Amino acid sequence: TWSSSHGYYGYSRDRSIPGTGVTIPASMTDVVVPLICRTGRGGLLTVLADEPVTLSMDEGAPWELWIEMKGGTEQDSFRVQGSLRRGEETMPLTEPALLLPGGFVIGPDGAVAGFEDFGSFSWVPLLRRQGAILVPPGQADRFLTQLMKMPRVPRVKFPPDLEYTEVQGTPGPFLQIKRKPKNPWSSKQDLEATLNFDYEGETISGRDGARGVLKRDPRRLILRNRELEDQAGATLKELGVKPNARGELHLTATKMPSTVRTLTELGWRVEAEGSLYRSAGLSQVNISSGIDWFELQGQVAFGDQVATLPKLLAAVRRGEDFVVLDDGSIGLVPEEWLQRFAAVANLGTVESDGLRFKLTQASLLDALLAAQPDIEVDQVFSQMRDRLRSFDGVVAVPEPSGFQGELRVYQREGLGWFGFLREFGFGGCLADDMGLGKTVQVLALLEARREMRQEGTLTAGPSLIVVPRSLVFNWQAEAERFTPKLRILNHTGARLAPGSHFEEYDIILTTYGTLRRDAALLTEVRFDYAILDEAQAIKNASTASAKAARLLQADHRLALSGTPIENHLGELWSLFEFLNPGMLGAAKVFAGMVSERTLDSAGKKALARALRPFILRRTKEQVAKDLPQKTEQTQFCKLAGPQRKQYDELRDHYRRDLLERVDREGIAKSKMFVLEALLRLRQAACHPGLIDPARSKESSAKLDVLLPQLMEVAEEGHKAIVFSQFTKMLGIVRPKLDEHKIVYEYLDGRTRDRQGRVERFQNDPDCKLFLISLKAGGLGLNLTAAEYVFLLDPWWNPAVEAQAIDRAHRIGQVNPVFAYRLIAKDTVEEKVLQLQDSKRALADAIIGADNSLIRQIGRDDLELLLS
């Protein structure tokens, strides 16, 4: 026996190896000696020869290391012996003088031949020393299992009943994650990960050197697929699961959720902190119907575990993307499923087996689930869904016999729509363009209800109509003209408390202010219809008007508004909570659903489809093609002299101070300062007197453009309306008109005799102009005598401007209408036009109104406005 622990030996030719009895001829020294030195270092080389051996080359094929298992029964042990084989030759493992792991065997005769140990040289010293290994009875399978777990195995020969076949296996990646002890010096929580592989139920560590897994019935060796295992390791690396210097895998706690989801979706088995994570499998969802409800039921399979719809939706409402299953494992709710059902998760009420919805929510439920063909529905829901989907303006209904006049085709369709709503028990919003006769359609409806009561086919009480104070006279005048048989009680001003005397009337006409004051008593009365005109008055759900409206008791509910969405989609909730209580779920839930951050194009389409049966909107272009042409034109006015100087000084002041504040405190905390700055700049763009009253008699760019046009209109015998948001601006215009002896009327929020002012302008040929504040006169006025409309200043919402123009361009107008928008060049007004063009998409997708700009202004927009 020779040990390399003696140190490195330098050998000369034809010298014997000390202590081995082996002499190496000169021709072999260059081959054998370096090999011995390399392979023997740190281990033992055994030579069985008693006498010196002279080496020679064996030109035959290499010998192969074999292990053979012989004998063995239930009572006798198996003998495991080693041998060398090549072809038909066999040599006991104890015969060679020397076996070298580098690939040489020195036979008993000194012949040096090649030697293939298949990387299993560790078996050689054991079997040469012991001659045979005894495997106790009944332990053969255990021995074979351990043998196959070794990284390398030589050629083997087993008894027939222990023989096996080799098959290529497919690994199932299995990642185990656990927390590492917290490092007190770091805020990060690191996790340890162990990569394992499953081969037909047997788990092998990724760091294990076993070449395969031995299985029984049938007996076979499943070979590991190193290529696929390496790909799994590469996947972990891409996900940020990387080995440290010791080869241990680790990842940060923040990356764990996304890593787990990705791996489970790839089919991996993942276990974290002892909990097994499961990916979702098949899902089943169905809708069933009750007397006055629909119920959404379903479940998702996670392997052999199942999660019901209420449990899944509860996780969605908590903002979680996983659910704890009955066996303690964790099911990862697929993102696709979350997208499908997140919208409905908060709209219904949880029952034991599902989520329950009101009948009024059928359209919304159908729209939100319309893209899911795998949802089963029962016959009742299917029929209602088909009828709602086929809603197309419904069938036109002729005006009642007591109606004085003739309704247009689209107005008769409006009557049919009212019947459609009654049939389903829905409330609805009539959102026709201004000027298309919403008031007339409602009066025709209420006249039909009056005739039914007179005939005895209807026992319901009167209907309540709530209007802005400025429109009371308009409703009375329209009713007197079209439905003179309707008995109308003006429940405003000095009035009796709501009570039994209401039964003597067909219509109770009141204002939003009176509704707030009489809310407690009005809610005790049961009305046939509760109708809100200019229903955007309740757009803010927290106001007293909105709360009082929701408390009203009525068999049917209607809202009238040309702009049901003035500022943002969240306003729809307040409107529909009046029309169909509970339809859109809780206010906060709906606000989250329709925020611009969460509502994508598909979501807008779904919401539009859901609300379509409840909002009837027709534009003048669609239904009143016989209306005369409307021409809109923007006229730019260039500031000069003192007005230009005043504006530039204000702009530079706000640009410097306001932008600095926004950068320091943020846009949200600076909103009041932003509004003040924009107001002052808009006033300076109109007239210096709006900033400094002492300068009210001065001229301005807009006055210089406006006055000659007004005089021309008057001289030609035409009539015109002048709108401004600033009553002070109208106050500056009035003396100029007096100087030129132009007869005009005036209307703002303080005007009491609105009806008289309107009638004079409409009927007096000498009254050529009507000065109106936009807020007071943008709604409810029929000013068809005017052919020209001048807007002295732009507003944030183009829909409000359109309403103002439509005071003249409406049913009854026979002349073309020309509308002029006066804009101060190179001022904030011009920038407002740019913002109007770029930010008008949100509500248009739902109902065709516009989105308020002021709510959307960001830092970049503000810089544009102040440029």
JSON list of C-alpha atoms in Angstrom, two decimals, residues 266-428:
[
{"chain": "A", "resi": 266, "resn": "LEU", "atom": "CA", "xyz": [-46.73, 27.44, -14.59]},
{"chain": "A", "resi": 267, "resn": "GLY", "atom": "CA", "xyz": [-47.84, 24.25, -12.85]},
{"chain": "A", "resi": 268, "resn": "TRP", "atom": "CA", "xyz": [-45.28, 24.27, -10.03]},
{"chain": "A", "resi": 269, "resn": "ARG", "atom": "CA", "xyz": [-46.06, 23.03, -6.58]},
{"chain": "A", "resi": 270, "resn": "VAL", "atom": "CA", "xyz": [-45.28, 25.77, -4.08]},
{"chain": "A", "resi": 271, "resn": "GLU", "atom": "CA", "xyz": [-45.29, 25.55, -0.32]},
{"chain": "A", "resi": 272, "resn": "ALA", "atom": "CA", "xyz": [-44.66, 28.60, 1.87]},
{"chain": "A", "resi": 273, "resn": "GLU", "atom": "CA", "xyz": [-44.36, 28.47, 5.65]},
{"chain": "A", "resi": 274, "resn": "GLY", "atom": "CA", "xyz": [-45.89, 25.02, 5.61]},
{"chain": "A", "resi": 275, "resn": "SER", "atom": "CA", "xyz": [-48.93, 26.03, 3.54]},
{"chain": "A", "resi": 276, "resn": "LEU", "atom": "CA", "xyz": [-49.37, 24.55, 0.12]},
{"chain": "A", "resi": 277, "resn": "TYR", "atom": "CA", "xyz": [-50.33, 27.01, -2.60]},
{"chain": "A", "resi": 278, "resn": "ARG", "atom": "CA", "xyz": [-52.73, 25.79, -5.23]},
{"chain": "A", "resi": 279, "resn": "SER", "atom": "CA", "xyz": [-53.49, 27.19, -8.65]},
{"chain": "A", "resi": 280, "resn": "ALA", "atom": "CA", "xyz": [-57.07, 27.45, -9.85]},
{"chain": "A", "resi": 281, "resn": "GLY", "atom": "CA", "xyz": [-58.61, 24.84, -12.08]},
{"chain": "A", "resi": 282, "resn": "LEU", "atom": "CA", "xyz": [-62.11, 24.62, -13.50]},
{"chain": "A", "resi": 283, "resn": "SER", "atom": "CA", "xyz": [-64.74, 27.15, -12.45]},
{"chain": "A", "resi": 284, "resn": "GLN", "atom": "CA", "xyz": [-68.51, 26.86, -12.51]},
{"chain": "A", "resi": 285, "resn": "VAL", "atom": "CA", "xyz": [-70.85, 29.87, -12.30]},
{"chain": "A", "resi": 286, "resn": "ASN", "atom": "CA", "xyz": [-74.62, 30.05, -12.69]},
{"chain": "A", "resi": 287, "resn": "ILE", "atom": "CA", "xyz": [-77.47, 32.49, -12.11]},
{"chain": "A", "resi": 288, "resn": "SER", "atom": "CA", "xyz": [-80.74, 31.40, -10.55]},
{"chain": "A", "resi": 289, "resn": "SER", "atom": "CA", "xyz": [-83.92, 33.42, -9.95]},
{"chain": "A", "resi": 290, "resn": "GLY", "atom": "CA", "xyz": [-86.31, 33.97, -7.07]},
{"chain": "A", "resi": 291, "resn": "ILE", "atom": "CA", "xyz": [-89.48, 35.98, -6.64]},
{"chain": "A", "resi": 292, "resn": "ASP", "atom": "CA", "xyz": [-87.78, 39.38, -6.62]},
{"chain": "A", "resi": 293, "resn": "TRP", "atom": "CA", "xyz": [-84.10, 38.56, -6.85]},
{"chain": "A", "resi": 294, "resn": "PHE", "atom": "CA", "xyz": [-81.34, 36.89, -8.83]},
{"chain": "A", "resi": 295, "resn": "GLU", "atom": "CA", "xyz": [-78.56, 34.90, -7.25]},
{"chain": "A", "resi": 296, "resn": "LEU", "atom": "CA", "xyz": [-75.08, 34.36, -8.63]},
{"chain": "A", "resi": 297, "resn": "GLN", "atom": "CA", "xyz": [-73.65, 31.03, -7.50]},
{"chain": "A", "resi": 298, "resn": "GLY", "atom": "CA", "xyz": [-70.43, 29.27, -8.36]},
{"chain": "A", "resi": 299, "resn": "GLN", "atom": "CA", "xyz": [-67.19, 27.68, -7.29]},
{"chain": "A", "resi": 300, "resn": "VAL", "atom": "CA", "xyz": [-63.58, 27.31, -8.39]},
{"chain": "A", "resi": 301, "resn": "ALA", "atom": "CA", "xyz": [-61.61, 24.07, -8.06]},
{"chain": "A", "resi": 302, "resn": "PHE", "atom": "CA", "xyz": [-58.12, 24.11, -6.60]},
{"chain": "A", "resi": 303, "resn": "GLY", "atom": "CA", "xyz": [-56.96, 20.56, -7.11]},
{"chain": "A", "resi": 304, "resn": "ASP", "atom": "CA", "xyz": [-59.09, 18.38, -4.87]},
{"chain": "A", "resi": 305, "resn": "GLN", "atom": "CA", "xyz": [-60.30, 21.42, -2.93]},
{"chain": "A", "resi": 306, "resn": "VAL", "atom": "CA", "xyz": [-63.18, 23.75, -3.86]},
{"chain": "A", "resi": 307, "resn": "ALA", "atom": "CA", "xyz": [-63.85, 27.39, -2.95]},
{"chain": "A", "resi": 308, "resn": "THR", "atom": "CA", "xyz": [-67.43, 28.71, -3.19]},
{"chain": "A", "resi": 309, "resn": "LEU", "atom": "CA", "xyz": [-68.34, 32.05, -4.70]},
{"chain": "A", "resi": 310, "resn": "PRO", "atom": "CA", "xyz": [-69.03, 33.86, -1.39]},
{"chain": "A", "resi": 311, "resn": "LYS", "atom": "CA", "xyz": [-65.61, 32.88, -0.05]},
{"chain": "A", "resi": 312, "resn": "LEU", "atom": "CA", "xyz": [-63.92, 33.99, -3.28]},
{"chain": "A", "resi": 313, "resn": "LEU", "atom": "CA", "xyz": [-65.78, 37.29, -3.44]},
{"chain": "A", "resi": 314, "resn": "ALA", "atom": "CA", "xyz": [-65.04, 37.97, 0.22]},
{"chain": "A", "resi": 315, "resn": "ALA", "atom": "CA", "xyz": [-61.34, 37.73, -0.65]},
{"chain": "A", "resi": 316, "resn": "VAL", "atom": "CA", "xyz": [-61.88, 40.07, -3.61]},
{"chain": "A", "resi": 317, "resn": "ARG", "atom": "CA", "xyz": [-63.61, 42.63, -1.38]},
{"chain": "A", "resi": 318, "resn": "ARG", "atom": "CA", "xyz": [-60.69, 42.49, 1.04]},
{"chain": "A", "resi": 319, "resn": "GLY", "atom": "CA", "xyz": [-58.35, 43.20, -1.85]},
{"chain": "A", "resi": 320, "resn": "GLU", "atom": "CA", "xyz": [-56.76, 39.74, -1.58]},
{"chain": "A", "resi": 321, "resn": "ASP", "atom": "CA", "xyz": [-55.93, 37.45, -4.47]},
{"chain": "A", "resi": 322, "resn": "PHE", "atom": "CA", "xyz": [-55.96, 34.23, -2.46]},
{"chain": "A", "resi": 323, "resn": "VAL", "atom": "CA", "xyz": [-58.39, 32.17, -0.41]},
{"chain": "A", "resi": 324, "resn": "VAL", "atom": "CA", "xyz": [-57.72, 29.76, 2.45]},
{"chain": "A", "resi": 325, "resn": "LEU", "atom": "CA", "xyz": [-59.14, 26.36, 1.53]},
{"chain": "A", "resi": 326, "resn": "ASP", "atom": "CA", "xyz": [-60.73, 23.82, 3.86]},
{"chain": "A", "resi": 327, "resn": "ASP", "atom": "CA", "xyz": [-57.57, 21.73, 4.20]},
{"chain": "A", "resi": 328, "resn": "GLY", "atom": "CA", "xyz": [-55.48, 24.76, 5.18]},
{"chain": "A", "resi": 329, "resn": "SER", "atom": "CA", "xyz": [-53.86, 25.12, 1.78]},
{"chain": "A", "resi": 330, "resn": "ILE", "atom": "CA", "xyz": [-54.04, 28.44, -0.05]},
{"chain": "A", "resi": 331, "resn": "GLY", "atom": "CA", "xyz": [-55.80, 28.83, -3.39]},
{"chain": "A", "resi": 332, "resn": "LEU", "atom": "CA", "xyz": [-54.53, 31.58, -5.65]},
{"chain": "A", "resi": 333, "resn": "VAL", "atom": "CA", "xyz": [-57.49, 33.28, -7.30]},
{"chain": "A", "resi": 334, "resn": "PRO", "atom": "CA", "xyz": [-56.54, 33.74, -10.97]},
{"chain": "A", "resi": 335, "resn": "GLU", "atom": "CA", "xyz": [-56.23, 37.32, -12.18]},
{"chain": "A", "resi": 336, "resn": "GLU", "atom": "CA", "xyz": [-58.54, 36.54, -15.09]},
{"chain": "A", "resi": 337, "resn": "TRP", "atom": "CA", "xyz": [-61.22, 35.49, -12.59]},
{"chain": "A", "resi": 338, "resn": "LEU", "atom": "CA", "xyz": [-60.61, 38.61, -10.50]},
{"chain": "A", "resi": 339, "resn": "GLN", "atom": "CA", "xyz": [-61.14, 40.79, -13.57]},
{"chain": "A", "resi": 340, "resn": "ARG", "atom": "CA", "xyz": [-64.34, 38.95, -14.39]},
{"chain": "A", "resi": 341, "resn": "PHE", "atom": "CA", "xyz": [-65.98, 39.18, -10.99]},
{"chain": "A", "resi": 342, "resn": "ALA", "atom": "CA", "xyz": [-64.33, 42.05, -9.10]},
{"chain": "A", "resi": 343, "resn": "ALA", "atom": "CA", "xyz": [-66.94, 44.44, -10.48]},
{"chain": "A", "resi": 344, "resn": "VAL", "atom": "CA", "xyz": [-69.86, 42.43, -9.04]},
{"chain": "A", "resi": 345, "resn": "ALA", "atom": "CA", "xyz": [-68.20, 41.46, -5.77]},
{"chain": "A", "resi": 346, "resn": "ASN", "atom": "CA", "xyz": [-69.59, 44.48, -3.90]},
{"chain": "A", "resi": 347, "resn": "LEU", "atom": "CA", "xyz": [-72.88, 44.99, -5.71]},
{"chain": "A", "resi": 348, "resn": "GLY", "atom": "CA", "xyz": [-74.90, 42.16, -4.19]},
{"chain": "A", "resi": 349, "resn": "THR", "atom": "CA", "xyz": [-75.59, 40.79, -0.72]},
{"chain": "A", "resi": 350, "resn": "VAL", "atom": "CA", "xyz": [-73.91, 37.60, 0.40]},
{"chain": "A", "resi": 351, "resn": "GLU", "atom": "CA", "xyz": [-76.12, 34.57, 0.95]},
{"chain": "A", "resi": 352, "resn": "SER", "atom": "CA", "xyz": [-75.01, 31.15, 2.15]},
{"chain": "A", "resi": 353, "resn": "ASP", "atom": "CA", "xyz": [-74.38, 29.78, -1.33]},
{"chain": "A", "resi": 354, "resn": "GLY", "atom": "CA", "xyz": [-74.03, 32.85, -3.50]},
{"chain": "A", "resi": 355, "resn": "LEU", "atom": "CA", "xyz": [-74.43, 36.56, -4.12]},
{"chain": "A", "resi": 356, "resn": "ARG", "atom": "CA", "xyz": [-77.95, 37.95, -4.32]},
{"chain": "A", "resi": 357, "resn": "PHE", "atom": "CA", "xyz": [-79.03, 40.87, -6.53]},
{"chain": "A", "resi": 358, "resn": "LYS", "atom": "CA", "xyz": [-82.19, 42.92, -6.86]},
{"chain": "A", "resi": 359, "resn": "LEU", "atom": "CA", "xyz": [-84.37, 42.72, -9.96]},
{"chain": "A", "resi": 360, "resn": "THR", "atom": "CA", "xyz": [-83.30, 46.27, -10.86]},
{"chain": "A", "resi": 361, "resn": "GLN", "atom": "CA", "xyz": [-79.71, 45.03, -11.06]},
{"chain": "A", "resi": 362, "resn": "ALA", "atom": "CA", "xyz": [-80.43, 42.49, -13.80]},
{"chain": "A", "resi": 363, "resn": "SER", "atom": "CA", "xyz": [-79.14, 44.72, -16.58]},
{"chain": "A", "resi": 364, "resn": "LEU", "atom": "CA", "xyz": [-76.01, 45.64, -14.65]},
{"chain": "A", "resi": 365, "resn": "LEU", "atom": "CA", "xyz": [-75.34, 42.01, -13.74]},
{"chain": "A", "resi": 366, "resn": "ASP", "atom": "CA", "xyz": [-75.84, 40.90, -17.33]},
{"chain": "A", "resi": 367, "resn": "ALA", "atom": "CA", "xyz": [-73.54, 43.62, -18.68]},
{"chain": "A", "resi": 368, "resn": "LEU", "atom": "CA", "xyz": [-70.76, 42.86, -16.23]},
{"chain": "A", "resi": 369, "resn": "LEU", "atom": "CA", "xyz": [-70.92, 39.15, -17.03]},
{"chain": "A", "resi": 370, "resn": "ALA", "atom": "CA", "xyz": [-71.80, 39.42, -20.72]},
{"chain": "A", "resi": 371, "resn": "ALA", "atom": "CA", "xyz": [-68.39, 38.30, -21.93]},
{"chain": "A", "resi": 372, "resn": "GLN", "atom": "CA", "xyz": [-68.54, 35.09, -19.91]},
{"chain": "A", "resi": 373, "resn": "PRO", "atom": "CA", "xyz": [-70.09, 32.41, -22.15]},
{"chain": "A", "resi": 374, "resn": "ASP", "atom": "CA", "xyz": [-69.53, 29.71, -19.56]},
{"chain": "A", "resi": 375, "resn": "ILE", "atom": "CA", "xyz": [-72.06, 31.15, -17.09]},
{"chain": "A", "resi": 376, "resn": "GLU", "atom": "CA", "xyz": [-75.26, 29.15, -16.91]},
{"chain": "A", "resi": 377, "resn": "VAL", "atom": "CA", "xyz": [-78.52, 31.08, -16.41]},
{"chain": "A", "resi": 378, "resn": "ASP", "atom": "CA", "xyz": [-82.02, 29.89, -15.65]},
{"chain": "A", "resi": 379, "resn": "GLN", "atom": "CA", "xyz": [-85.04, 30.60, -17.82]},
{"chain": "A", "resi": 380, "resn": "VAL", "atom": "CA", "xyz": [-86.33, 33.58, -15.83]},
{"chain": "A", "resi": 381, "resn": "PHE", "atom": "CA", "xyz": [-83.05, 35.47, -15.96]},
{"chain": "A", "resi": 382, "resn": "SER", "atom": "CA", "xyz": [-82.53, 34.50, -19.58]},
{"chain": "A", "resi": 383, "resn": "GLN", "atom": "CA", "xyz": [-85.90, 35.96, -20.58]},
{"chain": "A", "resi": 384, "resn": "MET", "atom": "CA", "xyz": [-85.33, 39.21, -18.69]},
{"chain": "A", "resi": 385, "resn": "ARG", "atom": "CA", "xyz": [-81.82, 39.48, -20.10]},
{"chain": "A", "resi": 386, "resn": "ASP", "atom": "CA", "xyz": [-83.09, 39.02, -23.64]},
{"chain": "A", "resi": 387, "resn": "ARG", "atom": "CA", "xyz": [-85.75, 41.68, -23.19]},
{"chain": "A", "resi": 388, "resn": "LEU", "atom": "CA", "xyz": [-83.28, 44.15, -21.71]},
{"chain": "A", "resi": 389, "resn": "ARG", "atom": "CA", "xyz": [-80.74, 43.45, -24.44]},
{"chain": "A", "resi": 390, "resn": "SER", "atom": "CA", "xyz": [-83.36, 43.97, -27.12]},
{"chain": "A", "resi": 391, "resn": "PHE", "atom": "CA", "xyz": [-84.36, 47.35, -25.67]},
{"chain": "A", "resi": 392, "resn": "ASP", "atom": "CA", "xyz": [-84.36, 49.74, -28.62]},
{"chain": "A", "resi": 393, "resn": "GLY", "atom": "CA", "xyz": [-86.39, 52.75, -27.63]},
{"chain": "A", "resi": 394, "resn": "VAL", "atom": "CA", "xyz": [-89.46, 50.49, -27.32]},
{"chain": "A", "resi": 395, "resn": "VAL", "atom": "CA", "xyz": [-92.73, 50.97, -29.18]},
{"chain": "A", "resi": 396, "resn": "ALA", "atom": "CA", "xyz": [-94.18, 54.43, -29.70]},
{"chain": "A", "resi": 397, "resn": "VAL", "atom": "CA", "xyz": [-97.39, 55.20, -27.78]},
{"chain": "A", "resi": 398, "resn": "PRO", "atom": "CA", "xyz": [-99.81, 57.90, -29.00]},
{"chain": "A", "resi": 399, "resn": "GLU", "atom": "CA", "xyz": [-100.54, 60.92, -26.85]},
{"chain": "A", "resi": 400, "resn": "PRO", "atom": "CA", "xyz": [-103.66, 60.69, -24.63]},
{"chain": "A", "resi": 401, "resn": "SER", "atom": "CA", "xyz": [-106.93, 62.17, -25.86]},
{"chain": "A", "resi": 402, "resn": "GLY", "atom": "CA", "xyz": [-106.75, 65.09, -23.41]},
{"chain": "A", "resi": 403, "resn": "PHE", "atom": "CA", "xyz": [-103.38, 66.24, -24.72]},
{"chain": "A", "resi": 404, "resn": "GLN", "atom": "CA", "xyz": [-103.59, 69.50, -26.68]},
{"chain": "A", "resi": 405, "resn": "GLY", "atom": "CA", "xyz": [-101.26, 69.18, -29.61]},
{"chain": "A", "resi": 406, "resn": "GLU", "atom": "CA", "xyz": [-99.39, 66.47, -31.43]},
{"chain": "A", "resi": 407, "resn": "LEU", "atom": "CA", "xyz": [-96.28, 64.71, -30.19]},
{"chain": "A", "resi": 408, "resn": "ARG", "atom": "CA", "xyz": [-93.41, 63.98, -32.51]},
{"chain": "A", "resi": 409, "resn": "VAL", "atom": "CA", "xyz": [-92.48, 60.36, -33.21]},
{"chain": "A", "resi": 410, "resn": "TYR", "atom": "CA", "xyz": [-89.53, 60.33, -30.80]},
{"chain": "A", "resi": 411, "resn": "GLN", "atom": "CA", "xyz": [-91.73, 61.89, -28.08]},
{"chain": "A", "resi": 412, "resn": "ARG", "atom": "CA", "xyz": [-94.26, 59.11, -28.53]},
{"chain": "A", "resi": 413, "resn": "GLU", "atom": "CA", "xyz": [-91.40, 56.66, -28.17]},
{"chain": "A", "resi": 414, "resn": "GLY", "atom": "CA", "xyz": [-90.65, 58.42, -24.91]},
{"chain": "A", "resi": 415, "resn": "LEU", "atom": "CA", "xyz": [-94.18, 57.57, -23.74]},
{"chain": "A", "resi": 416, "resn": "GLY", "atom": "CA", "xyz": [-93.55, 53.95, -24.74]},
{"chain": "A", "resi": 417, "resn": "TRP", "atom": "CA", "xyz": [-90.33, 53.98, -22.74]},
{"chain": "A", "resi": 418, "resn": "PHE", "atom": "CA", "xyz": [-92.20, 55.18, -19.66]},
{"chain": "A", "resi": 419, "resn": "GLY", "atom": "CA", "xyz": [-94.44, 52.13, -20.06]},
{"chain": "A", "resi": 420, "resn": "PHE", "atom": "CA", "xyz": [-91.40, 49.87, -20.44]},
{"chain": "A", "resi": 421, "resn": "LEU", "atom": "CA", "xyz": [-90.05, 51.16, -17.13]},
{"chain": "A", "resi": 422, "resn": "ARG", "atom": "CA", "xyz": [-93.38, 50.59, -15.37]},
{"chain": "A", "resi": 423, "resn": "GLU", "atom": "CA", "xyz": [-93.58, 47.03, -16.70]},
{"chain": "A", "resi": 424, "resn": "PHE", "atom": "CA", "xyz": [-90.26, 46.10, -15.11]},
{"chain": "A", "resi": 425, "resn": "GLY", "atom": "CA", "xyz": [-90.66, 48.29, -12.04]},
{"chain": "A", "resi": 426, "resn": "PHE", "atom": "CA", "xyz": [-87.64, 50.42, -12.98]},
{"chain": "A", "resi": 427, "resn": "GLY", "atom": "CA", "xyz": [-86.97, 54.11, -12.60]},
{"chain": "A", "resi": 428, "resn": "GLY", "atom": "CA", "xyz": [-85.38, 55.94, -15.52]}
]
